[in-house]
Amino acid sequence: MASYIVENPETVDYATKYCVKTTDGVSYQVPKEFFQLHQNLVRRKLTLNKQFDIPIDSKTMEHLVHLLEKIVILSAQAVEEEIKGTSNNQPKWMEGLNKKQLKFVHGCLGITSWEGKDVIPFYPNPQPEVGQVVWAKIVGVTDTQGTAHLLEYGRREGTIPNTEATRRRVRSMGRVFKVGKNEAVQVVRIDAAKGYIDLSKKQVTPTEAKNCEIKYKRGNEVRSVLCHVADTCELPATEVMEQIAYPLYEKEAGKDAFEWLYLINQLNQDGKTDEMEKILGPLNLSEKLTTTLLDVLKNAMRRKVVTILAEVELECYECDGVEVIREVLKSARRFAEKESPDIPVSFSIIGPPRYGLRARTDMKEEALLLFAKVIEKMKIEVAQKKGLMSVKVPPQITGDDGDKQGDENDKQDDDQDEDDD
């Protein structure tokens, strides 16, 4: 292997190479193609015409450069054993690295997990079907095509021809695809014999793209939970996916494993063991695996926090009408705190005579019932004090404000991208 150590960083040809400095002060000049798999370096560092620091020492750098040289000359598959070590454990030269150093090395080698969890398919079928919309990560762009990894199907590689990139006329594929960005694409052709998958971006509608992203996030959550269960039980992640996730995906049409795991968690928290056993029973899981799964689900799949709103009008034309309304609101707040301390209900003035009730909680059904009781209590007290009350907006769930804001921000970003194009 050639030596990449350089004495004077100023002599480095930054057009084809870049210069890095290790933690022990040794400088290396390395061809840029060695680090094309590290997306952060590609975006931020490889355009710099000066030396920058890396979080590893020269001894680790020697091992890393040796592997990168082989990857460029041969392929990543040719050095897979050297990268993963034995039994999917880290090689000895990486055992002493801290989290930051491991992240840098992982990024340079183009891997995200030493146990191969990122290449475990989400679904029982390891290959998508023609016409299906899938979530993919762009890993390469040329003048004629884009290359993407299908994240839901074990990072299988697919290509997006320039004719399937966009319906608009563009001068460069780089204006359509950005390396490292995730996109929703449609499978248009599959060559099972050669393993080729042709994809299309222009045939995907915005609604399909949004639904595909949601589906990917749910599937990724399922895989993440079960990989954590596998680590705890010291079992292969693939085996746990085959025992739990894949049967749940096939259990009922239109219902995915995420919904089943969420339901299992809710039944467990509500103490409905009989109904939970009807779901888990056919899976034939061991006692240890079942216990671990339920423990992980308690933290991983909590109930969604929702906002519940209601609006009422309070009127009282007696001499002390203002004090009557104030006392009714205070009494209602005390009643809500006493009735259900876990559901904080706030009262606000929208504009006299209209007042609002608001609560954010993960106990949706209990909160709706509490709102009904509070409103009924207010009606009784107002009537006793010769006032009037009417419900203008009954208790209803408005969803998560954060999600709405996120959707608005996404829309603004999309509009900005279109303007840039």
GROMACS .gro file of C-alpha atoms in nm:
model
  421
    1MET     CA    1   0.000   0.000   0.000
    2ALA     CA    2   0.128   0.344  -0.092
    3SER     CA    3   0.204   0.590   0.185
    4TYR     CA    4  -0.042   0.876   0.212
    5ILE     CA    5   0.145   1.069   0.481
    6VAL     CA    6   0.243   1.420   0.377
    7GLU     CA    7   0.489   1.650   0.551
    8ASN     CA    8   0.369   1.982   0.411
    9PRO     CA    9  -0.009   2.025   0.359
   10GLU     CA   10   0.055   2.313   0.119
   11THR     CA   11   0.196   2.071  -0.140
   12VAL     CA   12  -0.131   1.875  -0.165
   13ASP     CA   13  -0.317   1.889  -0.498
   14TYR     CA   14  -0.661   1.985  -0.367
   15ALA     CA   15  -0.821   1.939  -0.707
   16THR     CA   16  -0.797   1.560  -0.677
   17LYS     CA   17  -0.706   1.507  -0.313
   18TYR     CA   18  -0.775   1.646   0.028
   19CYS     CA   19  -0.562   1.673   0.338
   20VAL     CA   20  -0.665   1.557   0.685
   21LYS     CA   21  -0.493   1.581   1.020
   22THR     CA   22  -0.528   1.304   1.278
   23THR     CA   23  -0.557   1.356   1.652
   24ASP     CA   24  -0.186   1.282   1.699
   25GLY     CA   25  -0.083   1.546   1.444
   26VAL     CA   26  -0.008   1.332   1.138
   27SER     CA   27  -0.122   1.472   0.801
   28TYR     CA   28  -0.256   1.252   0.520
   29GLN     CA   29  -0.331   1.332   0.156
   30VAL     CA   30  -0.602   1.102   0.028
   31PRO     CA   31  -0.778   1.083  -0.312
   32LYS     CA   32  -1.127   1.228  -0.292
   33GLU     CA   33  -1.291   0.915  -0.431
   34PHE     CA   34  -1.181   0.727  -0.118
   35PHE     CA   35  -1.439   0.913   0.089
   36GLN     CA   36  -1.731   0.940  -0.151
   37LEU     CA   37  -1.938   0.714   0.078
   38HIS     CA   38  -1.920   0.966   0.363
   39GLN     CA   39  -2.202   1.204   0.273
   40ASN     CA   40  -2.109   1.474   0.525
   41LEU     CA   41  -1.755   1.493   0.388
   42VAL     CA   42  -1.886   1.507   0.033
   43ARG     CA   43  -2.117   1.796   0.115
   44ARG     CA   44  -1.901   1.996   0.353
   45LYS     CA   45  -1.533   1.912   0.337
   46LEU     CA   46  -1.432   1.792  -0.007
   47THR     CA   47  -1.468   2.138  -0.158
   48LEU     CA   48  -1.224   2.291   0.090
   49ASN     CA   49  -0.876   2.380  -0.028
   50LYS     CA   50  -0.719   2.342   0.312
   51GLN     CA   51  -0.644   2.080   0.573
   52PHE     CA   52  -0.912   1.978   0.824
   53ASP     CA   53  -0.911   1.763   1.137
   54ILE     CA   54  -1.056   1.414   1.176
   55PRO     CA   55  -1.136   1.245   1.511
   56ILE     CA   56  -0.908   0.939   1.476
   57ASP     CA   57  -0.537   0.881   1.530
   58SER     CA   58  -0.277   0.780   1.271
   59LYS     CA   59  -0.288   0.410   1.366
   60THR     CA   60  -0.661   0.392   1.299
   61MET     CA   61  -0.619   0.601   0.985
   62GLU     CA   62  -0.371   0.349   0.842
   63HIS     CA   63  -0.628   0.069   0.877
   64LEU     CA   64  -0.904   0.289   0.736
   65VAL     CA   65  -0.707   0.401   0.431
   66HIS     CA   66  -0.605   0.041   0.363
   67LEU     CA   67  -0.971  -0.063   0.347
   68LEU     CA   68  -1.077   0.239   0.143
   69GLU     CA   69  -0.805   0.169  -0.111
   70LYS     CA   70  -0.934  -0.186  -0.154
   71ILE     CA   71  -1.294  -0.066  -0.184
   72VAL     CA   72  -1.204   0.174  -0.465
   73ILE     CA   73  -0.988  -0.078  -0.654
   74LEU     CA   74  -1.208  -0.383  -0.595
   75SER     CA   75  -1.549  -0.337  -0.430
   76ALA     CA   76  -1.713  -0.312  -0.090
   77GLN     CA   77  -1.813  -0.679  -0.111
   78ALA     CA   78  -1.450  -0.781  -0.158
   79VAL     CA   79  -1.353  -0.643   0.183
   80GLU     CA   80  -1.679  -0.720   0.364
   81GLU     CA   81  -1.515  -0.967   0.601
   82GLU     CA   82  -1.241  -0.721   0.692
   83ILE     CA   83  -1.500  -0.450   0.753
   84LYS     CA   84  -1.735  -0.656   0.968
   85GLY     CA   85  -1.479  -0.872   1.143
   86THR     CA   86  -1.595  -1.210   1.270
   87SER     CA   87  -1.953  -1.301   1.367
   88ASN     CA   88  -2.067  -0.950   1.280
   89ASN     CA   89  -1.843  -0.803   1.550
   90GLN     CA   90  -1.617  -0.504   1.505
   91PRO     CA   91  -1.257  -0.570   1.398
   92LYS     CA   92  -0.995  -0.549   1.672
   93TRP     CA   93  -0.851  -0.222   1.541
   94MET     CA   94  -1.191  -0.056   1.604
   95GLU     CA   95  -1.266  -0.191   1.950
   96GLY     CA   96  -1.110   0.102   2.138
   97LEU     CA   97  -1.283   0.378   1.940
   98ASN     CA   98  -1.536   0.605   2.106
   99LYS     CA   99  -1.879   0.689   1.965
  100LYS     CA  100  -1.762   0.991   1.765
  101GLN     CA  101  -1.472   0.801   1.612
  102LEU     CA  102  -1.692   0.504   1.524
  103LYS     CA  103  -1.941   0.734   1.354
  104PHE     CA  104  -1.665   0.880   1.138
  105VAL     CA  105  -1.525   0.539   1.042
  106HIS     CA  106  -1.873   0.399   0.974
  107GLY     CA  107  -1.951   0.692   0.747
  108CYS     CA  108  -1.626   0.654   0.553
  109LEU     CA  109  -1.694   0.285   0.493
  110GLY     CA  110  -2.055   0.353   0.395
  111ILE     CA  111  -2.217   0.141   0.665
  112THR     CA  112  -2.454   0.229   0.946
  113SER     CA  113  -2.451  -0.086   1.156
  114TRP     CA  114  -2.199  -0.361   1.218
  115GLU     CA  115  -2.481  -0.610   1.260
  116GLY     CA  116  -2.631  -0.538   0.922
  117LYS     CA  117  -2.961  -0.411   1.064
  118ASP     CA  118  -2.991  -0.154   0.787
  119VAL     CA  119  -3.005  -0.432   0.526
  120ILE     CA  120  -3.289  -0.624   0.690
  121PRO     CA  121  -3.602  -0.588   0.474
  122PHE     CA  122  -3.906  -0.436   0.642
  123TYR     CA  123  -4.149  -0.682   0.486
  124PRO     CA  124  -4.172  -1.058   0.423
  125ASN     CA  125  -4.121  -1.007   0.050
  126PRO     CA  126  -3.758  -0.895   0.006
  127GLN     CA  127  -3.830  -0.740  -0.334
  128PRO     CA  128  -4.085  -0.473  -0.433
  129GLU     CA  129  -4.351  -0.521  -0.698
  130VAL     CA  130  -4.386  -0.336  -1.026
  131GLY     CA  131  -4.600  -0.025  -0.979
  132GLN     CA  132  -4.525   0.000  -0.608
  133VAL     CA  133  -4.411   0.333  -0.460
  134VAL     CA  134  -4.107   0.286  -0.236
  135TRP     CA  135  -3.885   0.508  -0.023
  136ALA     CA  136  -3.531   0.537  -0.157
  137LYS     CA  137  -3.208   0.719  -0.078
  138ILE     CA  138  -3.016   0.880  -0.362
  139VAL     CA  139  -2.656   0.758  -0.352
  140GLY     CA  140  -2.526   0.867  -0.691
  141VAL     CA  141  -2.609   1.102  -0.977
  142THR     CA  142  -2.469   1.109  -1.332
  143ASP     CA  143  -2.573   1.289  -1.649
  144THR     CA  144  -2.790   0.998  -1.760
  145GLN     CA  145  -2.930   0.846  -1.441
  146GLY     CA  146  -2.959   0.850  -1.065
  147THR     CA  147  -2.874   0.559  -0.837
  148ALA     CA  148  -3.082   0.488  -0.528
  149HIS     CA  149  -3.099   0.239  -0.243
  150LEU     CA  150  -3.444   0.104  -0.155
  151LEU     CA  151  -3.447   0.158   0.221
  152GLU     CA  152  -3.745  -0.069   0.286
  153TYR     CA  153  -3.593  -0.361   0.097
  154GLY     CA  154  -3.249  -0.409   0.245
  155ARG     CA  155  -3.090  -0.125   0.047
  156ARG     CA  156  -3.137  -0.301  -0.286
  157GLU     CA  157  -3.000  -0.083  -0.562
  158GLY     CA  158  -3.217   0.072  -0.830
  159THR     CA  159  -3.161   0.321  -1.112
  160ILE     CA  160  -3.366   0.623  -1.216
  161PRO     CA  161  -3.314   0.702  -1.588
  162ASN     CA  162  -3.312   1.068  -1.684
  163THR     CA  163  -3.636   1.011  -1.877
  164GLU     CA  164  -3.810   0.913  -1.552
  165ALA     CA  165  -3.664   1.188  -1.335
  166THR     CA  166  -3.908   1.474  -1.387
  167ARG     CA  167  -4.179   1.604  -1.618
  168ARG     CA  168  -4.003   1.938  -1.639
  169ARG     CA  169  -3.715   2.012  -1.868
  170VAL     CA  170  -3.389   2.045  -1.677
  171ARG     CA  171  -3.032   2.082  -1.793
  172SER     CA  172  -2.874   1.867  -1.527
  173MET     CA  173  -2.978   1.563  -1.325
  174GLY     CA  174  -2.809   1.729  -1.031
  175ARG     CA  175  -3.095   1.980  -1.018
  176VAL     CA  176  -3.345   1.698  -0.971
  177PHE     CA  177  -3.159   1.467  -0.732
  178LYS     CA  178  -2.932   1.545  -0.440
  179VAL     CA  179  -2.699   1.275  -0.310
  180GLY     CA  180  -2.805   1.170   0.038
  181LYS     CA  181  -3.166   1.287   0.001
  182ASN     CA  182  -3.459   1.048   0.040
  183GLU     CA  183  -3.721   1.033  -0.235
  184ALA     CA  184  -4.042   0.845  -0.308
  185VAL     CA  185  -4.004   0.656  -0.636
  186GLN     CA  186  -4.214   0.408  -0.829
  187VAL     CA  187  -4.091   0.069  -0.946
  188VAL     CA  188  -4.141   0.052  -1.324
  189ARG     CA  189  -3.936  -0.255  -1.424
  190ILE     CA  190  -3.766  -0.548  -1.249
  191ASP     CA  191  -3.520  -0.784  -1.413
  192ALA     CA  192  -3.524  -1.076  -1.169
  193ALA     CA  193  -3.248  -1.262  -1.353
  194LYS     CA  194  -2.997  -0.977  -1.347
  195GLY     CA  195  -3.129  -0.804  -1.036
  196TYR     CA  196  -3.192  -0.470  -1.208
  197ILE     CA  197  -3.465  -0.241  -1.075
  198ASP     CA  198  -3.574   0.063  -1.277
  199LEU     CA  199  -3.741   0.344  -1.086
  200SER     CA  200  -3.938   0.656  -1.171
  201LYS     CA  201  -3.981   0.977  -0.978
  202LYS     CA  202  -4.202   1.166  -1.222
  203GLN     CA  203  -4.486   0.913  -1.193
  204VAL     CA  204  -4.520   0.962  -0.816
  205THR     CA  205  -4.790   1.206  -0.704
  206PRO     CA  206  -4.744   1.426  -0.393
  207THR     CA  207  -5.007   1.223  -0.207
  208GLU     CA  208  -4.833   0.896  -0.290
  209ALA     CA  209  -4.501   1.043  -0.179
  210LYS     CA  210  -4.645   1.152   0.155
  211ASN     CA  211  -4.808   0.815   0.217
  212CYS     CA  212  -4.488   0.637   0.121
  213GLU     CA  213  -4.287   0.843   0.369
  214ILE     CA  214  -4.535   0.763   0.647
  215LYS     CA  215  -4.522   0.395   0.558
  216TYR     CA  216  -4.142   0.399   0.566
  217LYS     CA  217  -4.130   0.570   0.905
  218ARG     CA  218  -4.372   0.316   1.052
  219GLY     CA  219  -4.176   0.025   0.908
  220ASN     CA  220  -3.849   0.172   1.029
  221GLU     CA  221  -3.996   0.209   1.378
  222VAL     CA  222  -4.096  -0.158   1.377
  223ARG     CA  223  -3.750  -0.268   1.268
  224SER     CA  224  -3.582  -0.042   1.523
  225VAL     CA  225  -3.796  -0.180   1.808
  226LEU     CA  226  -3.738  -0.541   1.712
  227CYS     CA  227  -3.364  -0.491   1.663
  228HIS     CA  228  -3.351  -0.353   2.017
  229VAL     CA  229  -3.544  -0.658   2.137
  230ALA     CA  230  -3.297  -0.881   1.953
  231ASP     CA  231  -3.000  -0.709   2.118
  232THR     CA  232  -3.153  -0.750   2.462
  233CYS     CA  233  -3.230  -1.118   2.407
  234GLU     CA  234  -2.895  -1.177   2.232
  235LEU     CA  235  -3.065  -1.308   1.920
  236PRO     CA  236  -3.002  -1.230   1.552
  237ALA     CA  237  -3.213  -0.935   1.441
  238THR     CA  238  -3.323  -1.120   1.128
  239GLU     CA  239  -3.458  -1.407   1.337
  240VAL     CA  240  -3.666  -1.173   1.555
  241MET     CA  241  -3.804  -0.996   1.248
  242GLU     CA  242  -3.907  -1.333   1.103
  243GLN     CA  243  -4.075  -1.437   1.428
  244ILE     CA  244  -4.266  -1.115   1.498
  245ALA     CA  245  -4.276  -0.854   1.221
  246TYR     CA  246  -4.329  -1.067   0.912
  247PRO     CA  247  -4.623  -1.269   1.054
  248LEU     CA  248  -4.788  -0.946   1.174
  249TYR     CA  249  -4.759  -0.791   0.826
  250GLU     CA  250  -4.941  -1.093   0.683
  251LYS     CA  251  -5.194  -1.126   0.965
  252GLU     CA  252  -5.462  -0.898   0.821
  253ALA     CA  253  -5.489  -0.710   0.492
  254GLY     CA  254  -5.468  -0.334   0.531
  255LYS     CA  255  -5.306  -0.353   0.874
  256ASP     CA  256  -4.930  -0.336   0.915
  257ALA     CA  257  -4.699  -0.455   1.193
  258PHE     CA  258  -4.679  -0.104   1.341
  259GLU     CA  259  -5.053  -0.104   1.414
  260TRP     CA  260  -5.036  -0.451   1.569
  261LEU     CA  261  -4.742  -0.361   1.794
  262TYR     CA  262  -4.914  -0.038   1.896
  263LEU     CA  263  -5.230  -0.234   1.980
  264ILE     CA  264  -5.030  -0.491   2.177
  265ASN     CA  265  -4.874  -0.212   2.383
  266GLN     CA  266  -5.212  -0.051   2.456
  267LEU     CA  267  -5.370  -0.382   2.556
  268ASN     CA  268  -5.074  -0.454   2.783
  269GLN     CA  269  -5.098  -0.115   2.955
  270ASP     CA  270  -5.475  -0.150   2.996
  271GLY     CA  271  -5.434  -0.495   3.149
  272LYS     CA  272  -5.628  -0.675   2.875
  273THR     CA  273  -5.404  -0.980   2.868
  274ASP     CA  274  -5.662  -1.209   2.708
  275GLU     CA  275  -5.699  -0.990   2.400
  276MET     CA  276  -5.322  -0.941   2.383
  277GLU     CA  277  -5.267  -1.316   2.398
  278LYS     CA  278  -5.492  -1.362   2.094
  279ILE     CA  279  -5.240  -1.158   1.894
  280LEU     CA  280  -4.917  -1.292   2.044
  281GLY     CA  281  -5.031  -1.653   2.086
  282PRO     CA  282  -5.003  -1.759   1.719
  283LEU     CA  283  -4.647  -1.620   1.707
  284ASN     CA  284  -4.525  -1.889   1.952
  285LEU     CA  285  -4.271  -1.660   2.117
  286SER     CA  286  -4.058  -1.764   2.411
  287GLU     CA  287  -4.137  -1.616   2.751
  288LYS     CA  288  -3.817  -1.412   2.754
  289LEU     CA  289  -3.882  -1.272   2.407
  290THR     CA  290  -4.241  -1.182   2.494
  291THR     CA  291  -4.142  -1.008   2.818
  292THR     CA  292  -3.864  -0.813   2.646
  293LEU     CA  293  -4.095  -0.709   2.363
  294LEU     CA  294  -4.356  -0.573   2.603
  295ASP     CA  295  -4.092  -0.386   2.803
  296VAL     CA  296  -3.947  -0.223   2.492
  297LEU     CA  297  -4.290  -0.130   2.357
  298LYS     CA  298  -4.374   0.061   2.677
  299ASN     CA  299  -4.112   0.323   2.591
  300ALA     CA  300  -4.097   0.293   2.213
  301MET     CA  301  -4.467   0.316   2.127
  302ARG     CA  302  -4.629   0.556   2.364
  303ARG     CA  303  -4.973   0.694   2.298
  304LYS     CA  304  -4.990   0.995   2.071
  305VAL     CA  305  -5.037   1.328   2.245
  306VAL     CA  306  -5.342   1.512   2.112
  307THR     CA  307  -5.493   1.854   2.170
  308ILE     CA  308  -5.858   1.873   2.274
  309LEU     CA  309  -6.049   2.199   2.245
  310ALA     CA  310  -6.397   2.324   2.332
  311GLU     CA  311  -6.561   2.667   2.325
  312VAL     CA  312  -6.850   2.793   2.534
  313GLU     CA  313  -7.036   3.120   2.581
  314LEU     CA  314  -7.112   3.243   2.933
  315GLU     CA  315  -7.352   3.530   3.002
  316CYS     CA  316  -7.494   3.672   3.322
  317TYR     CA  317  -7.688   3.999   3.339
  318GLU     CA  318  -7.711   4.021   3.716
  319CYS     CA  319  -7.538   4.300   3.907
  320ASP     CA  320  -7.241   4.078   3.986
  321GLY     CA  321  -7.244   3.904   3.647
  322VAL     CA  322  -6.869   3.938   3.588
  323GLU     CA  323  -6.790   3.784   3.925
  324VAL     CA  324  -7.037   3.503   3.857
  325ILE     CA  325  -6.863   3.410   3.532
  326ARG     CA  326  -6.522   3.431   3.697
  327GLU     CA  327  -6.633   3.206   3.980
  328VAL     CA  328  -6.785   2.954   3.739
  329LEU     CA  329  -6.456   2.928   3.549
  330LYS     CA  330  -6.254   2.891   3.869
  331SER     CA  331  -6.492   2.629   4.000
  332ALA     CA  332  -6.470   2.438   3.670
  333ARG     CA  333  -6.092   2.439   3.686
  334ARG     CA  334  -6.092   2.308   4.043
  335PHE     CA  335  -6.342   2.040   3.944
  336ALA     CA  336  -6.122   1.928   3.651
  337GLU     CA  337  -5.812   1.910   3.871
  338LYS     CA  338  -5.996   1.704   4.131
  339GLU     CA  339  -6.169   1.477   3.880
  340SER     CA  340  -5.858   1.394   3.676
  341PRO     CA  341  -5.523   1.536   3.796
  342ASP     CA  342  -5.338   1.369   3.506
  343ILE     CA  343  -5.523   1.574   3.244
  344PRO     CA  344  -5.446   1.947   3.282
  345VAL     CA  345  -5.735   2.158   3.151
  346SER     CA  346  -5.672   2.527   3.087
  347PHE     CA  347  -5.934   2.799   3.046
  348SER     CA  348  -5.883   3.107   2.830
  349ILE     CA  349  -6.076   3.412   2.714
  350ILE     CA  350  -6.136   3.407   2.340
  351GLY     CA  351  -6.348   3.720   2.349
  352PRO     CA  352  -6.634   3.781   2.592
  353PRO     CA  353  -6.873   3.611   2.615
  354ARG     CA  354  -6.677   3.323   2.452
  355TYR     CA  355  -6.430   3.115   2.653
  356GLY     CA  356  -6.210   2.822   2.553
  357LEU     CA  357  -6.116   2.495   2.721
  358ARG     CA  358  -5.793   2.326   2.614
  359ALA     CA  359  -5.597   2.016   2.713
  360ARG     CA  360  -5.298   1.826   2.571
  361THR     CA  361  -5.280   1.464   2.675
  362ASP     CA  362  -5.225   1.110   2.553
  363MET     CA  363  -5.542   0.991   2.728
  364LYS     CA  364  -5.782   1.080   2.449
  365GLU     CA  365  -6.097   0.901   2.562
  366GLU     CA  366  -6.056   1.004   2.925
  367ALA     CA  367  -6.003   1.368   2.825
  368LEU     CA  368  -6.318   1.378   2.612
  369LEU     CA  369  -6.516   1.234   2.902
  370LEU     CA  370  -6.363   1.489   3.140
  371PHE     CA  371  -6.454   1.778   2.909
  372ALA     CA  372  -6.814   1.657   2.900
  373LYS     CA  373  -6.827   1.646   3.281
  374VAL     CA  374  -6.670   1.991   3.317
  375ILE     CA  375  -6.913   2.148   3.070
  376GLU     CA  376  -7.208   1.985   3.246
  377LYS     CA  377  -7.080   2.114   3.579
  378MET     CA  378  -7.051   2.466   3.438
  379LYS     CA  379  -7.406   2.454   3.302
  380ILE     CA  380  -7.544   2.362   3.643
  381GLU     CA  381  -7.355   2.636   3.826
  382VAL     CA  382  -7.442   2.906   3.573
  383ALA     CA  383  -7.809   2.812   3.587
  384GLN     CA  384  -7.807   2.829   3.967
  385LYS     CA  385  -7.670   3.183   3.950
  386LYS     CA  386  -7.922   3.296   3.687
  387GLY     CA  387  -7.676   3.298   3.401
  388LEU     CA  388  -7.680   3.154   3.050
  389MET     CA  389  -7.441   2.910   2.889
  390SER     CA  390  -7.421   2.757   2.543
  391VAL     CA  391  -7.166   2.522   2.385
  392LYS     CA  392  -7.042   2.673   2.060
  393VAL     CA  393  -6.771   2.416   1.983
  394PRO     CA  394  -6.816   2.075   2.147
  395PRO     CA  395  -6.506   1.891   2.273
  396GLN     CA  396  -6.305   1.773   1.975
  397ILE     CA  397  -5.958   1.650   1.891
  398THR     CA  398  -5.756   1.891   1.680
  399GLY     CA  399  -5.438   1.679   1.648
  400ASP     CA  400  -5.078   1.773   1.712
  401ASP     CA  401  -4.987   2.136   1.649
  402GLY     CA  402  -4.630   2.034   1.589
  403ASP     CA  403  -4.733   1.809   1.302
  404LYS     CA  404  -4.930   2.089   1.141
  405GLN     CA  405  -4.641   2.326   1.171
  406GLY     CA  406  -4.409   2.064   1.029
  407ASP     CA  407  -4.638   2.013   0.730
  408GLU     CA  408  -4.644   2.387   0.667
  409ASN     CA  409  -4.266   2.403   0.683
  410ASP     CA  410  -4.236   2.108   0.444
  411LYS     CA  411  -4.469   2.281   0.202
  412GLN     CA  412  -4.265   2.600   0.220
  413ASP     CA  413  -3.946   2.402   0.156
  414ASP     CA  414  -4.105   2.232  -0.146
  415ASP     CA  415  -4.216   2.567  -0.284
  416GLN     CA  416  -3.867   2.704  -0.234
  417ASP     CA  417  -3.715   2.405  -0.417
  418GLU     CA  418  -3.949   2.462  -0.710
  419ASP     CA  419  -3.852   2.829  -0.721
  420ASP     CA  420  -3.484   2.734  -0.720
  421ASP     CA  421  -3.539   2.496  -1.011
   0.00000   0.00000   0.00000
